Amino acid sequence: QSALTQPRSVSGSPGQSVTISCTGTSSDVGRYNFVSWYLQHPGKAPKLMIYDVSERPSGVPDRFSGSKSGNTASLTISGLQAEDEADYYCCSYAGTYSPYVFGTGTKVTVL
Amino acid sequence: EVQLVQSGAEVKKPGESLKISCKGSGYTFTNYWIGWVRQMPGEGLEWMGIFNPGDSDARYNASFRGQISISTDNSITTAYLQWSRLKASDTAIYYCVRRPTITGAPLDYWGQGILVTVSS
């Protein structure tokens, strides 16, 4: 079970949009609509931002949106804000006996 | 309010055993799976394993199977992650996580993390 592939870093200016890709295989991202995204600020625990590909938990701003096409899921942050600067991880369900695989993580920098 | 509160930082020597804990509150403990995620220094997240307190069903990442053990004490709504023989490479932050029982559900709540340092 290999980690999902994410870009090491992405950056944007305040107000711009950035998109983070998350590439898996036909056994995880491509097979199930159970992709989630987590935000992690330095020294803090990760926080759930998106689940089931595109659903937002209560309290998550609608600037965050998710999508999926084939074996690749994406997280888009619109109207980038300084507080969005963090590490982001995707995660996919991968079946009953080994349910989760995380992405390699992407550092988002707000210029 | 749902909370997962983890025990404090640990410093151990290689070969020693360790059991760290995670106390859940604000929800029905036996209605949700509870799992553990590792983050080595400067690295990403790795799913280690997950445990159903309701029926003691456990699932482990193949990379960790045989190296760790996950259990719960439902009477005190606490989950545990245990090693019988630590290695220096076990140095990491360990997060406990909650997962609803629905297939494919996300890890919706996280503990604050425990830093485990293994050094001679």
CSV table of C-alpha atoms in Angstrom, one decimal:
chain,number,residue,atom,x,y,z
A,1,GLN,CA,0.0,0.0,0.0
A,2,SER,CA,2.0,3.0,-1.3
A,3,ALA,CA,1.3,6.6,-0.2
A,4,LEU,CA,-0.8,8.7,-2.5
A,5,THR,CA,1.2,11.3,-4.5
A,6,GLN,CA,0.9,15.0,-3.8
A,7,PRO,CA,3.0,17.9,-4.9
A,8,ARG,CA,5.6,18.9,-2.3
A,9,SER,CA,4.5,22.5,-2.3
A,10,VAL,CA,2.1,25.0,-3.9
A,11,SER,CA,1.9,28.7,-3.3
A,12,GLY,CA,-0.4,31.7,-4.1
A,13,SER,CA,-1.0,35.3,-3.2
A,14,PRO,CA,-3.9,36.3,-0.9
A,15,GLY,CA,-7.2,36.1,-2.7
A,16,GLN,CA,-5.9,33.7,-5.4
A,17,SER,CA,-6.9,30.1,-5.8
A,18,VAL,CA,-4.6,27.1,-5.4
A,19,THR,CA,-5.3,23.4,-6.2
A,20,ILE,CA,-3.6,20.4,-4.7
A,21,SER,CA,-3.7,17.1,-6.5
A,22,CYS,CA,-3.7,13.7,-4.9
A,23,THR,CA,-2.9,10.7,-7.2
A,24,GLY,CA,-3.6,7.2,-6.2
A,25,THR,CA,-4.5,4.0,-8.0
A,26,SER,CA,-7.6,2.1,-9.1
A,27,SER,CA,-7.5,0.3,-5.7
A,28,ASP,CA,-8.0,3.4,-3.6
A,29,VAL,CA,-8.8,6.9,-5.0
A,30,GLY,CA,-10.1,5.5,-8.2
A,31,ARG,CA,-12.3,2.8,-6.6
A,32,TYR,CA,-14.0,4.6,-3.7
A,33,ASN,CA,-15.6,8.0,-3.3
A,34,PHE,CA,-14.1,8.2,0.2
A,35,VAL,CA,-11.3,10.8,-0.1
A,36,SER,CA,-10.7,13.1,2.7
A,37,TRP,CA,-8.4,16.1,3.2
A,38,TYR,CA,-6.7,17.3,6.4
A,39,LEU,CA,-5.0,20.6,7.3
A,40,GLN,CA,-2.1,20.6,9.7
A,41,HIS,CA,-0.6,23.8,11.1
A,42,PRO,CA,2.9,23.5,12.5
A,43,GLY,CA,3.0,21.8,15.9
A,44,LYS,CA,-0.7,21.1,15.8
A,45,ALA,CA,-2.9,18.1,15.2
A,46,PRO,CA,-4.4,17.6,11.7
A,47,LYS,CA,-8.0,18.8,11.2
A,48,LEU,CA,-10.6,17.3,8.8
A,49,MET,CA,-11.5,19.7,6.0
A,50,ILE,CA,-13.2,17.6,3.3
A,51,TYR,CA,-14.6,14.1,3.4
A,52,ASP,CA,-16.4,11.9,0.8
A,53,VAL,CA,-14.5,13.7,-1.9
A,54,SER,CA,-16.4,17.0,-1.7
A,55,GLU,CA,-18.3,17.3,1.6
A,56,ARG,CA,-17.3,19.9,4.2
A,57,PRO,CA,-17.7,19.3,7.9
A,58,SER,CA,-19.6,21.9,9.8
A,59,GLY,CA,-17.5,25.0,10.4
A,60,VAL,CA,-15.2,24.6,7.4
A,61,PRO,CA,-15.3,27.6,5.1
A,62,ASP,CA,-16.8,27.1,1.7
A,63,ARG,CA,-13.5,28.4,0.2
A,64,PHE,CA,-12.4,24.8,0.5
A,65,SER,CA,-13.7,22.4,-2.1
A,66,GLY,CA,-12.9,18.9,-3.3
A,67,SER,CA,-13.3,16.9,-6.4
A,68,LYS,CA,-12.1,13.7,-8.1
A,69,SER,CA,-11.5,12.4,-11.6
A,70,GLY,CA,-10.3,8.9,-12.1
A,71,ASN,CA,-7.4,8.1,-9.8
A,72,THR,CA,-6.8,11.7,-8.9
A,73,ALA,CA,-8.5,13.8,-6.2
A,74,SER,CA,-8.1,17.5,-5.8
A,75,LEU,CA,-8.5,20.1,-3.1
A,76,THR,CA,-9.0,23.7,-4.2
A,77,ILE,CA,-8.7,26.7,-1.8
A,78,SER,CA,-10.3,29.8,-3.2
A,79,GLY,CA,-9.7,33.3,-1.9
A,80,LEU,CA,-6.5,32.2,-0.2
A,81,GLN,CA,-5.9,33.7,3.2
A,82,ALA,CA,-2.8,33.9,5.4
A,83,GLU,CA,-4.3,31.4,7.9
A,84,ASP,CA,-4.5,28.8,5.1
A,85,GLU,CA,-0.7,28.5,5.1
A,86,ALA,CA,-0.2,24.9,6.4
A,87,ASP,CA,0.5,21.3,5.4
A,88,TYR,CA,-2.4,19.5,3.6
A,89,TYR,CA,-2.8,15.7,3.4
A,90,CYS,CA,-5.2,13.7,1.4
A,91,CYS,CA,-6.4,10.3,2.5
A,92,SER,CA,-8.3,7.6,0.7
A,93,TYR,CA,-10.2,4.5,1.9
A,94,ALA,CA,-8.6,1.4,0.5
A,95,GLY,CA,-10.7,-1.5,1.5
A,96,THR,CA,-11.9,-3.3,4.6
A,97,TYR,CA,-8.7,-4.8,5.8
A,98,SER,CA,-6.3,-1.9,5.3
A,99,PRO,CA,-8.8,1.0,5.3
A,100,TYR,CA,-6.6,4.1,4.9
A,101,VAL,CA,-3.7,5.4,2.9
A,102,PHE,CA,-2.5,9.0,3.3
A,103,GLY,CA,-0.9,11.3,0.7
A,104,THR,CA,2.6,12.5,0.9
A,105,GLY,CA,1.6,16.0,2.0
A,106,THR,CA,1.7,19.4,0.4
A,107,LYS,CA,2.9,22.6,2.0
A,108,VAL,CA,0.8,25.6,1.0
A,109,THR,CA,2.5,28.9,1.2
A,110,VAL,CA,0.7,32.2,1.1
A,111,LEU,CA,3.0,34.7,-0.6
B,1,GLU,CA,-18.1,18.3,22.8
B,2,VAL,CA,-16.1,15.4,21.4
B,3,GLN,CA,-12.6,15.2,22.8
B,4,LEU,CA,-9.7,12.8,22.5
B,5,VAL,CA,-7.1,13.6,25.2
B,6,GLN,CA,-3.8,11.8,25.0
B,7,SER,CA,-1.3,11.0,27.7
B,8,GLY,CA,2.0,13.0,28.0
B,9,ALA,CA,5.3,12.8,26.2
B,10,GLU,CA,7.5,9.7,26.7
B,11,VAL,CA,11.2,9.1,26.6
B,12,LYS,CA,12.3,5.5,26.5
B,13,LYS,CA,15.3,3.4,25.6
B,14,PRO,CA,15.5,0.9,22.7
B,15,GLY,CA,14.2,-2.5,23.7
B,16,GLU,CA,11.8,-1.1,26.4
B,17,SER,CA,8.1,-1.5,26.3
B,18,LEU,CA,5.5,1.3,26.2
B,19,LYS,CA,1.8,1.8,26.4
B,20,ILE,CA,0.3,5.2,25.5
B,21,SER,CA,-3.3,6.2,26.0
B,22,CYS,CA,-6.1,8.3,24.5
B,23,LYS,CA,-9.3,9.1,26.5
B,24,GLY,CA,-12.4,9.8,24.5
B,25,SER,CA,-15.3,11.9,25.9
B,26,GLY,CA,-18.4,13.7,24.6
B,27,TYR,CA,-19.6,10.7,22.6
B,28,THR,CA,-20.6,7.0,22.9
B,29,PHE,CA,-17.2,5.4,23.0
B,30,THR,CA,-18.3,2.0,21.7
B,31,ASN,CA,-20.1,3.4,18.7
B,32,TYR,CA,-16.9,4.6,16.9
B,33,TRP,CA,-13.7,3.0,15.8
B,34,ILE,CA,-10.5,4.5,17.3
B,35,GLY,CA,-7.2,4.4,15.5
B,36,TRP,CA,-3.6,5.6,15.6
B,37,VAL,CA,-1.6,7.7,13.1
B,38,ARG,CA,2.2,8.1,13.2
B,39,GLN,CA,4.1,11.2,12.1
B,40,MET,CA,7.9,10.8,12.2
B,41,PRO,CA,10.0,14.0,12.6
B,42,GLY,CA,9.6,16.3,9.6
B,43,GLU,CA,7.5,13.6,7.8
B,44,GLY,CA,4.0,12.9,6.7
B,45,LEU,CA,1.1,11.0,8.2
B,46,GLU,CA,1.0,7.2,8.3
B,47,TRP,CA,-2.1,5.2,9.3
B,48,MET,CA,-1.1,2.5,11.8
B,49,GLY,CA,-4.2,0.7,12.7
B,50,ILE,CA,-7.8,0.9,13.9
B,51,PHE,CA,-9.9,-0.8,16.6
B,52,ASN,CA,-13.6,-1.2,17.2
B,53,PRO,CA,-14.3,-0.9,20.9
B,54,GLY,CA,-17.8,-2.4,20.3
B,55,ASP,CA,-16.6,-5.8,19.2
B,56,SER,CA,-12.7,-5.7,19.5
B,57,ASP,CA,-12.2,-6.0,15.8
B,58,ALA,CA,-8.8,-4.7,14.8
B,59,ARG,CA,-7.2,-3.8,11.5
B,60,TYR,CA,-3.5,-3.0,11.1
B,61,ASN,CA,-1.4,-1.4,8.4
B,62,ALA,CA,0.8,-4.2,7.1
B,63,SER,CA,3.9,-2.1,7.9
B,64,PHE,CA,3.0,-2.1,11.6
B,65,ARG,CA,1.4,-5.5,12.0
B,66,GLY,CA,3.2,-7.5,14.7
B,67,GLN,CA,5.1,-4.4,15.9
B,68,ILE,CA,2.2,-2.7,17.8
B,69,SER,CA,-1.0,-3.6,19.5
B,70,ILE,CA,-4.2,-1.5,19.8
B,71,SER,CA,-6.7,-2.1,22.6
B,72,THR,CA,-9.3,-0.3,24.6
B,73,ASP,CA,-10.7,-0.2,28.2
B,74,ASN,CA,-14.3,0.7,27.5
B,75,SER,CA,-15.1,1.1,31.2
B,76,ILE,CA,-12.9,4.3,31.2
B,77,THR,CA,-13.4,5.1,27.5
B,78,THR,CA,-9.7,4.9,26.8
B,79,ALA,CA,-7.7,3.5,23.9
B,80,TYR,CA,-4.1,2.3,24.0
B,81,LEU,CA,-1.2,1.8,21.6
B,82,GLN,CA,1.4,-0.6,22.8
B,83,TRP,CA,4.9,-1.7,21.9
B,84,SER,CA,6.7,-4.6,23.5
B,85,ARG,CA,10.2,-3.6,22.2
B,86,LEU,CA,10.8,-0.1,21.0
B,87,LYS,CA,13.3,0.9,18.4
B,88,ALA,CA,15.0,4.2,17.7
B,89,SER,CA,12.9,4.4,14.5
B,90,ASP,CA,9.7,4.5,16.6
B,91,THR,CA,10.6,8.1,17.6
B,92,ALA,CA,7.6,10.1,16.3
B,93,ILE,CA,4.4,11.9,17.3
B,94,TYR,CA,1.4,9.6,17.6
B,95,TYR,CA,-2.1,10.8,17.2
B,96,CYS,CA,-5.2,8.9,18.2
B,97,VAL,CA,-8.2,9.4,15.9
B,98,ARG,CA,-11.9,8.7,15.9
B,99,ARG,CA,-13.7,7.1,13.0
B,100,PRO,CA,-17.5,6.7,12.5
B,101,THR,CA,-18.5,3.1,11.8
B,102,ILE,CA,-19.8,3.9,8.3
B,103,THR,CA,-17.7,2.3,5.6
B,104,GLY,CA,-15.1,4.8,4.3
B,105,ALA,CA,-15.8,7.3,7.0
B,106,PRO,CA,-13.1,9.9,7.6
B,107,LEU,CA,-11.0,10.4,10.7
B,108,ASP,CA,-13.2,13.1,12.1
B,109,TYR,CA,-11.6,13.9,15.5
B,110,TRP,CA,-7.9,13.8,16.4
B,111,GLY,CA,-6.1,13.8,19.8
B,112,GLN,CA,-3.4,16.4,20.4
B,113,GLY,CA,-0.6,14.0,19.8
B,114,ILE,CA,2.0,12.3,22.0
B,115,LEU,CA,5.8,12.7,21.3
B,116,VAL,CA,7.6,9.5,21.9
B,117,THR,CA,11.4,9.7,21.9
B,118,VAL,CA,13.4,6.4,21.8
B,119,SER,CA,17.1,7.0,22.4
B,120,SER,CA,19.9,5.2,24.2
